[in-house]
Amino acid sequence: MANETTVPALPCRSIDEIEEFYTALGFTRTYHQVRPNPYLALRREDIHLHFFTIPGFNPEDSYGTCIITVPDTGALFSAFAEGMRSTYGKLLISGIPRMTRPRKRKNVDNLAGFTIVDPGGNWIRIFPSSKDAIQEEPPAGKLATALQNAVVMGDSHGDHRQAVKILDGALARAQDTPSVDLVEALLYRAEIALVLSDRERAGELLTRVREMSPDVAEGERLTESLAGADDLETALSKAVAEESR
């Protein structure tokens, strides 16, 4: 047999907040019921996600997860990010819900994936389809290797404090590091700082990135990384503004 379909059913606190979030990402409702048990079905092209509520459910305690494979993770991330910026005024980087940027995952054959943590605390892990995946050599530099180890801890396992230990140690030893590796490590460290609500540290790291000489830029890869800095700065400014209210 072929052409089978698997649809994950994931827990949540409220199907209303789930629908609001996924609508911002371009999903549409295909089924909705309140009684006898709240249940919601959503679809975006060939991606189907279903949700059910659990009384007293805490999203921070959720173990819900699923893997979605797509032809182009970068294009899907861009579409999701555009929807977030339009609805929330920023890319959601910290708290629940949030979304990580596409990064190569050492623990998934060095493929570039990203993760959505939705309002139900479910981890939606998105990777390229095997037939579309481009295998690349793992990084050779010490800082690039440390960054990949930190990404495994932070983006895959949610252990951001261990990711901090890995990155801070590597950044302290980084003297003659190629500019792209340094920029990407600093930006990921700034992202983790926002996740951990360390706004002062995030600001210091972003300032350091902005003060780096543009003469050492390495083309498209650095341009893409610096686009992430814009999202981090927006998230930081909004967080500071909300805190001062």
PDB file of C-alpha atoms in Angstrom:
ATOM      1  CA  MET A   1       0.000   0.000   0.000  1.00  0.00           C
ATOM      2  CA  ALA A   2       1.082   3.600  -0.568  1.00  0.00           C
ATOM      3  CA  ASN A   3      -0.054   7.176  -0.047  1.00  0.00           C
ATOM      4  CA  GLU A   4      -0.934   6.631   3.601  1.00  0.00           C
ATOM      5  CA  THR A   5      -1.472   9.704   5.774  1.00  0.00           C
ATOM      6  CA  THR A   6      -0.672  10.219   9.441  1.00  0.00           C
ATOM      7  CA  VAL A   7      -2.281  13.095  11.328  1.00  0.00           C
ATOM      8  CA  PRO A   8      -1.009  13.951  14.832  1.00  0.00           C
ATOM      9  CA  ALA A   9      -3.547  14.798  17.537  1.00  0.00           C
ATOM     10  CA  LEU A  10      -1.925  17.039  20.144  1.00  0.00           C
ATOM     11  CA  PRO A  11      -3.026  18.273  23.590  1.00  0.00           C
ATOM     12  CA  CYS A  12      -3.731  21.902  24.421  1.00  0.00           C
ATOM     13  CA  ARG A  13      -5.305  24.141  27.032  1.00  0.00           C
ATOM     14  CA  SER A  14      -7.669  25.924  24.651  1.00  0.00           C
ATOM     15  CA  ILE A  15      -8.573  25.193  21.049  1.00  0.00           C
ATOM     16  CA  ASP A  16      -9.419  28.884  20.639  1.00  0.00           C
ATOM     17  CA  GLU A  17      -5.871  30.069  21.370  1.00  0.00           C
ATOM     18  CA  ILE A  18      -4.508  27.247  19.223  1.00  0.00           C
ATOM     19  CA  GLU A  19      -6.690  28.327  16.290  1.00  0.00           C
ATOM     20  CA  GLU A  20      -5.697  31.979  16.671  1.00  0.00           C
ATOM     21  CA  PHE A  21      -2.002  31.095  16.627  1.00  0.00           C
ATOM     22  CA  TYR A  22      -2.087  28.710  13.685  1.00  0.00           C
ATOM     23  CA  THR A  23      -4.354  31.028  11.689  1.00  0.00           C
ATOM     24  CA  ALA A  24      -1.523  33.576  11.892  1.00  0.00           C
ATOM     25  CA  LEU A  25       0.732  30.938  10.300  1.00  0.00           C
ATOM     26  CA  GLY A  26      -1.645  30.412   7.389  1.00  0.00           C
ATOM     27  CA  PHE A  27      -3.640  27.392   8.622  1.00  0.00           C
ATOM     28  CA  THR A  28      -7.389  27.108   8.182  1.00  0.00           C
ATOM     29  CA  ARG A  29      -9.950  25.283  10.275  1.00  0.00           C
ATOM     30  CA  THR A  30     -11.308  22.067   8.774  1.00  0.00           C
ATOM     31  CA  TYR A  31     -13.219  20.781  11.810  1.00  0.00           C
ATOM     32  CA  HIS A  32     -14.311  22.233  15.145  1.00  0.00           C
ATOM     33  CA  GLN A  33     -16.399  20.925  18.015  1.00  0.00           C
ATOM     34  CA  VAL A  34     -17.005  22.071  21.574  1.00  0.00           C
ATOM     35  CA  ARG A  35     -19.096  19.162  22.859  1.00  0.00           C
ATOM     36  CA  PRO A  36     -18.789  16.532  24.106  1.00  0.00           C
ATOM     37  CA  ASN A  37     -15.057  17.240  24.011  1.00  0.00           C
ATOM     38  CA  PRO A  38     -13.346  20.291  22.457  1.00  0.00           C
ATOM     39  CA  TYR A  39     -11.547  19.234  19.289  1.00  0.00           C
ATOM     40  CA  LEU A  40      -9.979  21.208  16.438  1.00  0.00           C
ATOM     41  CA  ALA A  41      -8.578  20.224  13.054  1.00  0.00           C
ATOM     42  CA  LEU A  42      -6.337  22.584  11.072  1.00  0.00           C
ATOM     43  CA  ARG A  43      -4.729  22.430   7.671  1.00  0.00           C
ATOM     44  CA  ARG A  44      -2.107  24.352   5.709  1.00  0.00           C
ATOM     45  CA  GLU A  45      -1.706  22.813   2.263  1.00  0.00           C
ATOM     46  CA  ASP A  46      -0.691  19.198   3.039  1.00  0.00           C
ATOM     47  CA  ILE A  47       0.112  19.805   6.712  1.00  0.00           C
ATOM     48  CA  HIS A  48      -2.686  18.580   8.991  1.00  0.00           C
ATOM     49  CA  LEU A  49      -2.697  19.123  12.763  1.00  0.00           C
ATOM     50  CA  HIS A  50      -5.464  18.140  15.196  1.00  0.00           C
ATOM     51  CA  PHE A  51      -5.862  19.299  18.803  1.00  0.00           C
ATOM     52  CA  PHE A  52      -7.853  18.240  21.841  1.00  0.00           C
ATOM     53  CA  THR A  53      -8.150  19.887  25.248  1.00  0.00           C
ATOM     54  CA  ILE A  54      -7.251  18.444  28.637  1.00  0.00           C
ATOM     55  CA  PRO A  55      -8.786  20.014  31.782  1.00  0.00           C
ATOM     56  CA  GLY A  56      -6.147  21.755  33.886  1.00  0.00           C
ATOM     57  CA  PHE A  57      -3.523  21.312  31.157  1.00  0.00           C
ATOM     58  CA  ASN A  58      -0.283  23.298  31.568  1.00  0.00           C
ATOM     59  CA  PRO A  59       1.534  23.962  28.248  1.00  0.00           C
ATOM     60  CA  GLU A  60       4.894  24.199  30.054  1.00  0.00           C
ATOM     61  CA  ASP A  61       4.511  20.549  31.089  1.00  0.00           C
ATOM     62  CA  SER A  62       3.557  19.290  27.625  1.00  0.00           C
ATOM     63  CA  TYR A  63       5.339  16.353  26.014  1.00  0.00           C
ATOM     64  CA  GLY A  64       3.392  16.779  22.776  1.00  0.00           C
ATOM     65  CA  THR A  65       5.564  16.740  19.659  1.00  0.00           C
ATOM     66  CA  CYS A  66       5.568  15.764  16.015  1.00  0.00           C
ATOM     67  CA  ILE A  67       7.908  15.944  13.023  1.00  0.00           C
ATOM     68  CA  ILE A  68       6.901  17.526   9.723  1.00  0.00           C
ATOM     69  CA  THR A  69       9.037  17.103   6.603  1.00  0.00           C
ATOM     70  CA  VAL A  70       8.801  19.690   3.833  1.00  0.00           C
ATOM     71  CA  PRO A  71      10.639  20.392   0.550  1.00  0.00           C
ATOM     72  CA  ASP A  72      11.995  23.772   1.686  1.00  0.00           C
ATOM     73  CA  THR A  73      12.329  24.604   5.384  1.00  0.00           C
ATOM     74  CA  GLY A  74      13.582  28.113   4.631  1.00  0.00           C
ATOM     75  CA  ALA A  75      10.540  29.026   2.558  1.00  0.00           C
ATOM     76  CA  LEU A  76       8.127  27.677   5.174  1.00  0.00           C
ATOM     77  CA  PHE A  77       9.939  29.495   7.971  1.00  0.00           C
ATOM     78  CA  SER A  78       9.730  32.753   6.002  1.00  0.00           C
ATOM     79  CA  ALA A  79       5.980  32.284   5.503  1.00  0.00           C
ATOM     80  CA  PHE A  80       5.418  31.533   9.190  1.00  0.00           C
ATOM     81  CA  ALA A  81       7.621  34.469  10.236  1.00  0.00           C
ATOM     82  CA  GLU A  82       5.688  36.850   7.980  1.00  0.00           C
ATOM     83  CA  GLY A  83       2.431  35.703   9.553  1.00  0.00           C
ATOM     84  CA  MET A  84       3.811  36.190  13.053  1.00  0.00           C
ATOM     85  CA  ARG A  85       5.090  39.678  12.295  1.00  0.00           C
ATOM     86  CA  SER A  86       1.760  40.636  10.753  1.00  0.00           C
ATOM     87  CA  THR A  87      -0.302  39.324  13.679  1.00  0.00           C
ATOM     88  CA  TYR A  88       1.955  39.900  16.682  1.00  0.00           C
ATOM     89  CA  GLY A  89       4.216  42.694  15.401  1.00  0.00           C
ATOM     90  CA  LYS A  90       7.332  40.564  15.879  1.00  0.00           C
ATOM     91  CA  LEU A  91       8.819  37.120  15.485  1.00  0.00           C
ATOM     92  CA  LEU A  92       7.910  35.135  18.611  1.00  0.00           C
ATOM     93  CA  ILE A  93      11.296  34.151  20.044  1.00  0.00           C
ATOM     94  CA  SER A  94      10.729  33.527  23.744  1.00  0.00           C
ATOM     95  CA  GLY A  95       8.003  32.077  25.932  1.00  0.00           C
ATOM     96  CA  ILE A  96       5.069  30.042  24.691  1.00  0.00           C
ATOM     97  CA  PRO A  97       4.345  30.206  21.793  1.00  0.00           C
ATOM     98  CA  ARG A  98       7.645  30.750  19.976  1.00  0.00           C
ATOM     99  CA  MET A  99       9.620  29.697  16.891  1.00  0.00           C
ATOM    100  CA  THR A 100      13.313  29.017  16.328  1.00  0.00           C
ATOM    101  CA  ARG A 101      15.223  29.928  13.167  1.00  0.00           C
ATOM    102  CA  PRO A 102      16.291  27.214  10.692  1.00  0.00           C
ATOM    103  CA  ARG A 103      19.630  25.850  11.832  1.00  0.00           C
ATOM    104  CA  LYS A 104      21.649  22.784  10.933  1.00  0.00           C
ATOM    105  CA  ARG A 105      21.068  20.054  13.485  1.00  0.00           C
ATOM    106  CA  LYS A 106      24.044  17.891  14.321  1.00  0.00           C
ATOM    107  CA  ASN A 107      21.693  15.211  15.630  1.00  0.00           C
ATOM    108  CA  VAL A 108      19.674  15.098  12.374  1.00  0.00           C
ATOM    109  CA  ASP A 109      22.448  14.484   9.804  1.00  0.00           C
ATOM    110  CA  ASN A 110      23.366  18.190   9.720  1.00  0.00           C
ATOM    111  CA  LEU A 111      20.028  19.093   8.118  1.00  0.00           C
ATOM    112  CA  ALA A 112      18.611  22.578   8.652  1.00  0.00           C
ATOM    113  CA  GLY A 113      15.400  22.472  10.650  1.00  0.00           C
ATOM    114  CA  PHE A 114      13.362  24.723  12.890  1.00  0.00           C
ATOM    115  CA  THR A 115      10.866  24.270  15.688  1.00  0.00           C
ATOM    116  CA  ILE A 116       7.540  25.815  16.622  1.00  0.00           C
ATOM    117  CA  VAL A 117       6.438  25.625  20.246  1.00  0.00           C
ATOM    118  CA  ASP A 118       2.710  26.322  19.976  1.00  0.00           C
ATOM    119  CA  PRO A 119       0.302  27.645  22.659  1.00  0.00           C
ATOM    120  CA  GLY A 120      -0.258  24.075  23.816  1.00  0.00           C
ATOM    121  CA  GLY A 121       3.458  23.644  24.482  1.00  0.00           C
ATOM    122  CA  ASN A 122       3.689  21.172  21.593  1.00  0.00           C
ATOM    123  CA  TRP A 123       7.030  21.034  19.767  1.00  0.00           C
ATOM    124  CA  ILE A 124       6.402  20.978  16.026  1.00  0.00           C
ATOM    125  CA  ARG A 125       9.757  20.002  14.515  1.00  0.00           C
ATOM    126  CA  ILE A 126      10.190  20.828  10.825  1.00  0.00           C
ATOM    127  CA  PHE A 127      12.910  19.297   8.643  1.00  0.00           C
ATOM    128  CA  PRO A 128      13.561  18.867   4.922  1.00  0.00           C
ATOM    129  CA  SER A 129      12.142  15.801   3.211  1.00  0.00           C
ATOM    130  CA  SER A 130      14.802  13.131   2.744  1.00  0.00           C
ATOM    131  CA  LYS A 131      14.504  13.271  -1.033  1.00  0.00           C
ATOM    132  CA  ASP A 132      14.983  17.052  -0.961  1.00  0.00           C
ATOM    133  CA  ALA A 133      17.670  17.209   1.723  1.00  0.00           C
ATOM    134  CA  ILE A 134      21.108  18.489   0.799  1.00  0.00           C
ATOM    135  CA  GLN A 135      23.753  16.754   2.855  1.00  0.00           C
ATOM    136  CA  GLU A 136      26.546  19.074   3.929  1.00  0.00           C
ATOM    137  CA  GLU A 137      29.798  18.498   5.754  1.00  0.00           C
ATOM    138  CA  PRO A 138      29.685  19.356   9.466  1.00  0.00           C
ATOM    139  CA  PRO A 139      31.529  22.520  10.523  1.00  0.00           C
ATOM    140  CA  ALA A 140      35.268  22.299  11.071  1.00  0.00           C
ATOM    141  CA  GLY A 141      35.952  25.317  13.303  1.00  0.00           C
ATOM    142  CA  LYS A 142      35.819  25.033  17.092  1.00  0.00           C
ATOM    143  CA  LEU A 143      33.248  27.809  17.493  1.00  0.00           C
ATOM    144  CA  ALA A 144      31.037  26.428  14.704  1.00  0.00           C
ATOM    145  CA  THR A 145      31.196  22.990  16.326  1.00  0.00           C
ATOM    146  CA  ALA A 146      30.301  24.474  19.713  1.00  0.00           C
ATOM    147  CA  LEU A 147      27.385  26.298  18.107  1.00  0.00           C
ATOM    148  CA  GLN A 148      26.000  23.060  16.696  1.00  0.00           C
ATOM    149  CA  ASN A 149      26.322  21.388  20.093  1.00  0.00           C
ATOM    150  CA  ALA A 150      24.496  24.339  21.669  1.00  0.00           C
ATOM    151  CA  VAL A 151      21.742  24.132  19.039  1.00  0.00           C
ATOM    152  CA  VAL A 152      21.178  20.469  19.905  1.00  0.00           C
ATOM    153  CA  MET A 153      20.765  21.377  23.570  1.00  0.00           C
ATOM    154  CA  GLY A 154      18.670  24.516  23.022  1.00  0.00           C
ATOM    155  CA  ASP A 155      16.573  23.924  19.907  1.00  0.00           C
ATOM    156  CA  SER A 156      16.240  20.134  20.109  1.00  0.00           C
ATOM    157  CA  HIS A 157      16.123  19.474  23.859  1.00  0.00           C
ATOM    158  CA  GLY A 158      15.020  22.843  25.244  1.00  0.00           C
ATOM    159  CA  ASP A 159      17.968  22.876  27.675  1.00  0.00           C
ATOM    160  CA  HIS A 160      18.886  26.512  27.157  1.00  0.00           C
ATOM    161  CA  ARG A 161      21.071  26.795  30.241  1.00  0.00           C
ATOM    162  CA  GLN A 162      23.324  24.004  29.028  1.00  0.00           C
ATOM    163  CA  ALA A 163      23.442  25.690  25.626  1.00  0.00           C
ATOM    164  CA  VAL A 164      24.601  28.871  27.412  1.00  0.00           C
ATOM    165  CA  LYS A 165      27.461  26.990  29.098  1.00  0.00           C
ATOM    166  CA  ILE A 166      28.618  25.568  25.765  1.00  0.00           C
ATOM    167  CA  LEU A 167      28.446  28.874  23.906  1.00  0.00           C
ATOM    168  CA  ASP A 168      29.879  31.094  26.628  1.00  0.00           C
ATOM    169  CA  GLY A 169      32.903  28.827  26.960  1.00  0.00           C
ATOM    170  CA  ALA A 170      33.469  28.770  23.201  1.00  0.00           C
ATOM    171  CA  LEU A 171      32.974  32.536  22.804  1.00  0.00           C
ATOM    172  CA  ALA A 172      35.457  33.235  25.597  1.00  0.00           C
ATOM    173  CA  ARG A 173      38.081  31.254  23.681  1.00  0.00           C
ATOM    174  CA  ALA A 174      37.180  32.673  20.249  1.00  0.00           C
ATOM    175  CA  GLN A 175      40.021  34.943  19.175  1.00  0.00           C
ATOM    176  CA  ASP A 176      40.660  34.554  15.437  1.00  0.00           C
ATOM    177  CA  THR A 177      37.311  33.053  14.550  1.00  0.00           C
ATOM    178  CA  PRO A 178      35.964  33.593  11.021  1.00  0.00           C
ATOM    179  CA  SER A 179      33.380  36.372  11.092  1.00  0.00           C
ATOM    180  CA  VAL A 180      30.365  34.317  10.015  1.00  0.00           C
ATOM    181  CA  ASP A 181      30.873  31.726  12.746  1.00  0.00           C
ATOM    182  CA  LEU A 182      31.278  34.464  15.346  1.00  0.00           C
ATOM    183  CA  VAL A 183      28.174  36.368  14.207  1.00  0.00           C
ATOM    184  CA  GLU A 184      26.022  33.226  14.209  1.00  0.00           C
ATOM    185  CA  ALA A 185      27.267  32.198  17.656  1.00  0.00           C
ATOM    186  CA  LEU A 186      26.627  35.669  19.089  1.00  0.00           C
ATOM    187  CA  LEU A 187      23.143  35.834  17.590  1.00  0.00           C
ATOM    188  CA  TYR A 188      22.171  32.416  18.890  1.00  0.00           C
ATOM    189  CA  ARG A 189      23.511  33.359  22.314  1.00  0.00           C
ATOM    190  CA  ALA A 190      21.408  36.559  22.164  1.00  0.00           C
ATOM    191  CA  GLU A 191      18.338  34.509  21.238  1.00  0.00           C
ATOM    192  CA  ILE A 192      18.887  32.225  24.217  1.00  0.00           C
ATOM    193  CA  ALA A 193      19.291  35.281  26.436  1.00  0.00           C
ATOM    194  CA  LEU A 194      15.832  36.434  25.342  1.00  0.00           C
ATOM    195  CA  VAL A 195      14.381  32.970  25.974  1.00  0.00           C
ATOM    196  CA  LEU A 196      15.827  33.143  29.490  1.00  0.00           C
ATOM    197  CA  SER A 197      14.538  36.734  29.956  1.00  0.00           C
ATOM    198  CA  ASP A 198      18.104  38.073  30.254  1.00  0.00           C
ATOM    199  CA  ARG A 199      17.404  41.249  28.278  1.00  0.00           C
ATOM    200  CA  GLU A 200      20.569  43.050  29.377  1.00  0.00           C
ATOM    201  CA  ARG A 201      22.776  40.243  28.060  1.00  0.00           C
ATOM    202  CA  ALA A 202      20.785  40.068  24.835  1.00  0.00           C
ATOM    203  CA  GLY A 203      21.313  43.788  24.281  1.00  0.00           C
ATOM    204  CA  GLU A 204      25.063  43.505  24.882  1.00  0.00           C
ATOM    205  CA  LEU A 205      25.407  40.680  22.375  1.00  0.00           C
ATOM    206  CA  LEU A 206      23.357  42.440  19.701  1.00  0.00           C
ATOM    207  CA  THR A 207      25.410  45.600  20.149  1.00  0.00           C
ATOM    208  CA  ARG A 208      28.579  43.571  19.696  1.00  0.00           C
ATOM    209  CA  VAL A 209      27.236  42.135  16.439  1.00  0.00           C
ATOM    210  CA  ARG A 210      26.256  45.557  15.104  1.00  0.00           C
ATOM    211  CA  GLU A 211      29.681  46.986  15.942  1.00  0.00           C
ATOM    212  CA  MET A 212      31.564  44.333  13.962  1.00  0.00           C
ATOM    213  CA  SER A 213      33.299  45.595  10.833  1.00  0.00           C
ATOM    214  CA  PRO A 214      31.221  45.064   7.658  1.00  0.00           C
ATOM    215  CA  ASP A 215      34.467  44.468   5.768  1.00  0.00           C
ATOM    216  CA  VAL A 216      34.670  40.931   7.132  1.00  0.00           C
ATOM    217  CA  ALA A 217      31.229  39.905   5.857  1.00  0.00           C
ATOM    218  CA  GLU A 218      31.005  36.650   3.937  1.00  0.00           C
ATOM    219  CA  GLY A 219      28.234  37.278   1.470  1.00  0.00           C
ATOM    220  CA  GLU A 220      24.833  35.649   1.573  1.00  0.00           C
ATOM    221  CA  ARG A 221      25.381  33.558   4.676  1.00  0.00           C
ATOM    222  CA  LEU A 222      26.141  36.618   6.811  1.00  0.00           C
ATOM    223  CA  THR A 223      23.275  38.594   5.253  1.00  0.00           C
ATOM    224  CA  GLU A 224      20.837  35.870   6.307  1.00  0.00           C
ATOM    225  CA  SER A 225      22.290  35.814   9.815  1.00  0.00           C
ATOM    226  CA  LEU A 226      21.974  39.570  10.206  1.00  0.00           C
ATOM    227  CA  ALA A 227      18.325  39.373   9.170  1.00  0.00           C
ATOM    228  CA  GLY A 228      17.873  37.364  12.363  1.00  0.00           C
ATOM    229  CA  ALA A 229      19.446  40.221  14.313  1.00  0.00           C
ATOM    230  CA  ASP A 230      16.617  42.512  13.189  1.00  0.00           C
ATOM    231  CA  ASP A 231      14.025  40.110  14.635  1.00  0.00           C
ATOM    232  CA  LEU A 232      15.974  39.817  17.882  1.00  0.00           C
ATOM    233  CA  GLU A 233      16.232  43.589  18.257  1.00  0.00           C
ATOM    234  CA  THR A 234      12.500  44.007  17.634  1.00  0.00           C
ATOM    235  CA  ALA A 235      11.686  41.317  20.201  1.00  0.00           C
ATOM    236  CA  LEU A 236      14.062  42.900  22.704  1.00  0.00           C
ATOM    237  CA  SER A 237      12.648  46.415  22.279  1.00  0.00           C
ATOM    238  CA  LYS A 238       9.074  45.169  22.657  1.00  0.00           C
ATOM    239  CA  ALA A 239      10.007  43.148  25.753  1.00  0.00           C
ATOM    240  CA  VAL A 240      11.640  46.184  27.346  1.00  0.00           C
ATOM    241  CA  ALA A 241       8.621  48.354  26.469  1.00  0.00           C
ATOM    242  CA  GLU A 242       6.199  45.825  27.986  1.00  0.00           C
ATOM    243  CA  GLU A 243       8.295  45.577  31.138  1.00  0.00           C
ATOM    244  CA  SER A 244       8.311  49.352  31.636  1.00  0.00           C
ATOM    245  CA  ARG A 245       4.511  49.670  31.465  1.00  0.00           C
TER     246      ARG A 245
END
